mmCIF file of C-alpha atoms in Angstrom:
data_model
loop_
_atom_site.group_PDB
_atom_site.id
_atom_site.type_symbol
_atom_site.label_atom_id
_atom_site.label_comp_id
_atom_site.label_asym_id
_atom_site.label_seq_id
_atom_site.Cartn_x
_atom_site.Cartn_y
_atom_site.Cartn_z
ATOM 1 C CA UNK A 1 0.440 0.158 -0.364
ATOM 2 C CA UNK A 2 1.423 3.933 -0.465
ATOM 3 C CA UNK A 3 1.530 6.174 2.313
ATOM 4 C CA UNK A 4 0.214 9.952 1.356
ATOM 5 C CA UNK A 5 3.721 10.712 0.467
ATOM 6 C CA UNK A 6 4.172 7.980 -2.095
ATOM 7 C CA UNK A 7 0.948 9.262 -3.244
ATOM 8 C CA UNK A 8 1.866 12.656 -3.909
ATOM 9 C CA UNK A 9 5.747 12.013 -4.961
ATOM 10 C CA UNK A 10 4.685 9.600 -7.219
ATOM 11 C CA UNK A 11 1.390 12.248 -8.625
ATOM 12 C CA UNK A 12 4.182 15.087 -8.817
ATOM 13 C CA UNK A 13 6.412 12.872 -11.174
ATOM 14 C CA UNK A 14 4.783 13.547 -14.304
ATOM 15 C CA UNK A 15 5.949 11.365 -18.250
ATOM 16 C CA UNK A 16 9.172 14.501 -19.228
ATOM 17 C CA UNK A 17 8.817 13.364 -23.559
ATOM 18 C CA UNK A 18 12.483 12.130 -24.445
ATOM 19 C CA UNK A 19 13.852 14.651 -26.699
ATOM 20 C CA UNK A 20 16.372 13.301 -28.816
ATOM 21 C CA UNK A 21 18.630 15.892 -29.763
ATOM 22 C CA UNK A 22 19.362 14.731 -25.936
ATOM 23 C CA UNK A 23 21.361 12.340 -27.114
ATOM 24 C CA UNK A 24 23.663 13.948 -29.932
ATOM 25 C CA UNK A 25 27.050 13.993 -29.314
ATOM 26 C CA UNK A 26 27.261 17.898 -29.947
ATOM 27 C CA UNK A 27 25.190 21.022 -29.955
ATOM 28 C CA UNK A 28 25.891 20.963 -33.576
ATOM 29 C CA UNK A 29 24.280 17.726 -34.015
ATOM 30 C CA UNK A 30 21.600 18.772 -31.800
ATOM 31 C CA UNK A 31 20.766 22.006 -33.457
ATOM 32 C CA UNK A 32 20.304 20.053 -36.481
ATOM 33 C CA UNK A 33 18.145 17.239 -34.930
ATOM 34 C CA UNK A 34 15.966 20.137 -32.666
ATOM 35 C CA UNK A 35 15.395 21.866 -36.110
ATOM 36 C CA UNK A 36 14.223 18.596 -38.498
ATOM 37 C CA UNK A 37 11.642 17.850 -34.804
ATOM 38 C CA UNK A 38 10.582 21.580 -34.648
ATOM 39 C CA UNK A 39 10.783 23.137 -37.395
ATOM 40 C CA UNK A 40 7.672 24.940 -37.455
ATOM 41 C CA UNK A 41 7.793 25.605 -34.092
ATOM 42 C CA UNK A 42 9.350 29.504 -33.465
ATOM 43 C CA UNK A 43 12.970 28.695 -32.078
ATOM 44 C CA UNK A 44 14.324 32.540 -32.453
ATOM 45 C CA UNK A 45 12.157 35.589 -30.823
ATOM 46 C CA UNK A 46 14.010 39.452 -30.663
ATOM 47 C CA UNK A 47 13.325 41.154 -27.813
ATOM 48 C CA UNK A 48 9.998 43.424 -28.271
ATOM 49 C CA UNK A 49 9.042 42.127 -31.514
ATOM 50 C CA UNK A 50 11.492 42.042 -34.701
ATOM 51 C CA UNK A 51 12.708 39.494 -36.080
ATOM 52 C CA UNK A 52 11.006 36.161 -35.553
ATOM 53 C CA UNK A 53 12.581 33.174 -37.351
ATOM 54 C CA UNK A 54 10.390 29.360 -36.397
ATOM 55 C CA UNK A 55 13.583 26.066 -36.900
ATOM 56 C CA UNK A 56 12.795 26.000 -40.177
ATOM 57 C CA UNK A 57 14.480 29.138 -41.354
ATOM 58 C CA UNK A 58 16.925 29.370 -38.614
ATOM 59 C CA UNK A 59 18.381 26.675 -39.152
ATOM 60 C CA UNK A 60 18.707 27.619 -43.316
ATOM 61 C CA UNK A 61 19.977 30.988 -42.318
ATOM 62 C CA UNK A 62 22.564 28.683 -40.049
ATOM 63 C CA UNK A 63 23.117 26.693 -43.305
ATOM 64 C CA UNK A 64 23.639 30.002 -45.285
ATOM 65 C CA UNK A 65 26.069 32.000 -42.302
ATOM 66 C CA UNK A 66 28.340 29.197 -42.020
ATOM 67 C CA UNK A 67 28.813 29.044 -45.745
ATOM 68 C CA UNK A 68 29.533 32.830 -46.185
ATOM 69 C CA UNK A 69 31.642 32.571 -43.292
ATOM 70 C CA UNK A 70 33.679 29.808 -45.357
ATOM 71 C CA UNK A 71 33.927 31.657 -48.050
ATOM 72 C CA UNK A 72 36.230 34.542 -46.069
ATOM 73 C CA UNK A 73 38.059 31.511 -45.035
ATOM 74 C CA UNK A 74 36.856 30.680 -41.388
ATOM 75 C CA UNK A 75 37.852 27.112 -40.710
ATOM 76 C CA UNK A 76 37.805 24.237 -37.974
ATOM 77 C CA UNK A 77 39.984 25.769 -35.151
ATOM 78 C CA UNK A 78 39.344 29.480 -36.510
ATOM 79 C CA UNK A 79 37.841 31.622 -34.035
ATOM 80 C CA UNK A 80 35.530 34.083 -35.054
ATOM 81 C CA UNK A 81 34.720 37.442 -33.478
ATOM 82 C CA UNK A 82 31.704 39.124 -32.730
ATOM 83 C CA UNK A 83 30.650 42.806 -30.855
ATOM 84 C CA UNK A 84 27.111 43.307 -31.173
ATOM 85 C CA UNK A 85 24.250 43.538 -28.780
ATOM 86 C CA UNK A 86 21.899 41.130 -27.380
ATOM 87 C CA UNK A 87 20.159 40.412 -30.871
ATOM 88 C CA UNK A 88 19.376 37.161 -32.983
ATOM 89 C CA UNK A 89 22.426 37.970 -35.186
ATOM 90 C CA UNK A 90 24.387 37.526 -32.341
ATOM 91 C CA UNK A 91 23.237 33.342 -31.922
ATOM 92 C CA UNK A 92 22.981 32.887 -35.827
ATOM 93 C CA UNK A 93 26.928 33.599 -35.595
ATOM 94 C CA UNK A 94 26.981 32.158 -33.264
ATOM 95 C CA UNK A 95 25.619 28.661 -34.513
ATOM 96 C CA UNK A 96 26.761 29.678 -38.010
ATOM 97 C CA UNK A 97 30.822 30.056 -37.144
ATOM 98 C CA UNK A 98 29.994 25.717 -34.727
ATOM 99 C CA UNK A 99 28.493 24.343 -37.690
ATOM 100 C CA UNK A 100 32.304 25.297 -38.629
ATOM 101 C CA UNK A 101 34.289 23.796 -35.890
ATOM 102 C CA UNK A 102 35.318 27.434 -35.086
ATOM 103 C CA UNK A 103 35.045 29.814 -32.291
ATOM 104 C CA UNK A 104 33.600 32.293 -31.170
ATOM 105 C CA UNK A 105 33.682 34.933 -29.407
ATOM 106 C CA UNK A 106 31.724 38.001 -27.870
ATOM 107 C CA UNK A 107 33.681 41.016 -27.204
ATOM 108 C CA UNK A 108 32.186 43.436 -24.643
ATOM 109 C CA UNK A 109 30.285 46.622 -26.043
ATOM 110 C CA UNK A 110 32.354 48.539 -22.959
ATOM 111 C CA UNK A 111 35.715 48.296 -23.568
ATOM 112 C CA UNK A 112 38.202 49.840 -25.172
ATOM 113 C CA UNK A 113 40.045 50.510 -28.750
ATOM 114 C CA UNK A 114 43.186 49.025 -26.983
ATOM 115 C CA UNK A 115 41.043 46.599 -25.414
ATOM 116 C CA UNK A 116 39.262 44.746 -27.681
ATOM 117 C CA UNK A 117 42.462 45.521 -29.709
ATOM 118 C CA UNK A 118 44.909 43.112 -27.034
ATOM 119 C CA UNK A 119 41.729 40.025 -27.264
ATOM 120 C CA UNK A 120 42.253 39.832 -31.577
ATOM 121 C CA UNK A 121 45.648 39.306 -30.795
ATOM 122 C CA UNK A 122 44.597 37.150 -27.973
ATOM 123 C CA UNK A 123 42.589 35.052 -30.062
ATOM 124 C CA UNK A 124 43.206 35.444 -33.789
ATOM 125 C CA UNK A 125 40.238 35.961 -35.130
ATOM 126 C CA UNK A 126 40.980 36.794 -39.273
ATOM 127 C CA UNK A 127 36.003 37.773 -38.832
ATOM 128 C CA UNK A 128 35.427 40.296 -37.157
ATOM 129 C CA UNK A 129 31.297 40.564 -36.503
ATOM 130 C CA UNK A 130 29.999 43.979 -35.809
ATOM 131 C CA UNK A 131 26.805 46.669 -35.556
ATOM 132 C CA UNK A 132 27.333 50.307 -37.131
ATOM 133 C CA UNK A 133 27.924 51.553 -33.378
ATOM 134 C CA UNK A 134 30.685 49.687 -32.628
ATOM 135 C CA UNK A 135 32.427 50.420 -35.841
ATOM 136 C CA UNK A 136 34.789 52.934 -34.893
ATOM 137 C CA UNK A 137 36.369 50.885 -32.214
ATOM 138 C CA UNK A 138 36.324 47.607 -34.062
ATOM 139 C CA UNK A 139 38.842 49.747 -36.668
ATOM 140 C CA UNK A 140 40.516 51.627 -34.387
ATOM 141 C CA UNK A 141 41.164 47.706 -32.221
ATOM 142 C CA UNK A 142 41.651 45.937 -35.949
ATOM 143 C CA UNK A 143 44.878 43.647 -36.091
ATOM 144 C CA UNK A 144 46.779 42.893 -39.895
ATOM 145 C CA UNK A 145 45.710 39.552 -38.906
ATOM 146 C CA UNK A 146 42.045 41.289 -39.192
ATOM 147 C CA UNK A 147 40.959 40.530 -42.611
ATOM 148 C CA UNK A 148 36.580 41.100 -43.243
ATOM 149 C CA UNK A 149 34.527 43.083 -41.206
ATOM 150 C CA UNK A 150 31.168 42.297 -40.449
ATOM 151 C CA UNK A 151 27.969 45.150 -40.083
ATOM 152 C CA UNK A 152 24.212 43.447 -39.172
ATOM 153 C CA UNK A 153 23.036 46.517 -39.735
ATOM 154 C CA UNK A 154 24.453 48.640 -42.424
ATOM 155 C CA UNK A 155 26.470 48.842 -45.598
ATOM 156 C CA UNK A 156 29.507 50.567 -46.492
ATOM 157 C CA UNK A 157 31.897 51.549 -44.731
ATOM 158 C CA UNK A 158 34.457 49.250 -46.550
ATOM 159 C CA UNK A 159 32.531 45.661 -44.706
ATOM 160 C CA UNK A 160 29.842 42.843 -45.811
ATOM 161 C CA UNK A 161 26.716 43.384 -44.964
ATOM 162 C CA UNK A 162 25.541 39.796 -43.006
ATOM 163 C CA UNK A 163 22.929 39.403 -45.322
ATOM 164 C CA UNK A 164 26.051 39.691 -48.321
ATOM 165 C CA UNK A 165 27.536 36.937 -46.355
ATOM 166 C CA UNK A 166 25.459 34.678 -46.586
ATOM 167 C CA UNK A 167 24.624 35.168 -49.866
ATOM 168 C CA UNK A 168 28.263 33.780 -51.061
ATOM 169 C CA UNK A 169 28.866 30.531 -52.141
ATOM 170 C CA UNK A 170 31.882 28.705 -51.748
ATOM 171 C CA UNK A 171 31.737 25.417 -55.106
ATOM 172 C CA UNK A 172 32.284 21.854 -53.435
ATOM 173 C CA UNK A 173 31.889 24.065 -50.203
ATOM 174 C CA UNK A 174 29.261 20.901 -48.000
ATOM 175 C CA UNK A 175 28.190 21.705 -44.967
ATOM 176 C CA UNK A 176 26.757 18.101 -43.351
ATOM 177 C CA UNK A 177 30.568 17.132 -43.183
ATOM 178 C CA UNK A 178 31.673 20.414 -41.785
ATOM 179 C CA UNK A 179 29.104 20.287 -39.470
ATOM 180 C CA UNK A 180 29.423 16.621 -39.072
ATOM 181 C CA UNK A 181 32.841 16.588 -38.578
ATOM 182 C CA UNK A 182 32.343 19.286 -34.689
ATOM 183 C CA UNK A 183 34.121 16.775 -32.582
ATOM 184 C CA UNK A 184 32.449 17.255 -28.516
ATOM 185 C CA UNK A 185 36.143 17.617 -27.985
ATOM 186 C CA UNK A 186 36.233 21.582 -29.874
ATOM 187 C CA UNK A 187 36.418 25.424 -27.932
ATOM 188 C CA UNK A 188 32.196 26.098 -28.108
ATOM 189 C CA UNK A 189 33.609 29.754 -27.464
ATOM 190 C CA UNK A 190 36.231 32.210 -25.649
ATOM 191 C CA UNK A 191 34.872 33.930 -22.973
ATOM 192 C CA UNK A 192 37.082 36.730 -22.202
#
């Protein structure tokens, strides 16, 4: 017979759904499984309105941005700097870089050009993704190794836009092979 305590304990135990993505070995694998299983569900919504992506849309944009980053020379083990506010584009670029086996990292918005320069020197990134409001500091901090600056919210200044990046194509680029080559030992992000 059950006691009152046992009965309450069993009542509180609702069957928890089992998600296939939990069995994935990498974040990339988990993302791909989730995007396939929940393709029409909202994956990302900007606070206060604005951009909204279903998992299918998010996955398609990640694929396009990963190919764009690859077109800029980003490969497994490389770093990608992001100096962005809290916005959907941050997550898109972050996940795209992960799918290449690259290591994204965030640059704090309050850092001085000198501090940013130290991060760039330490990480060795060749690509920076930023916003127009941070562009002057990024350009002042830019090292000789930085080959590309991508703006998410503007065009010009000799920079690529995020849409330019998403439209870049590389003959023979195999997105699926790239993300499947990512291992559990690969670095997910740098935190300074």
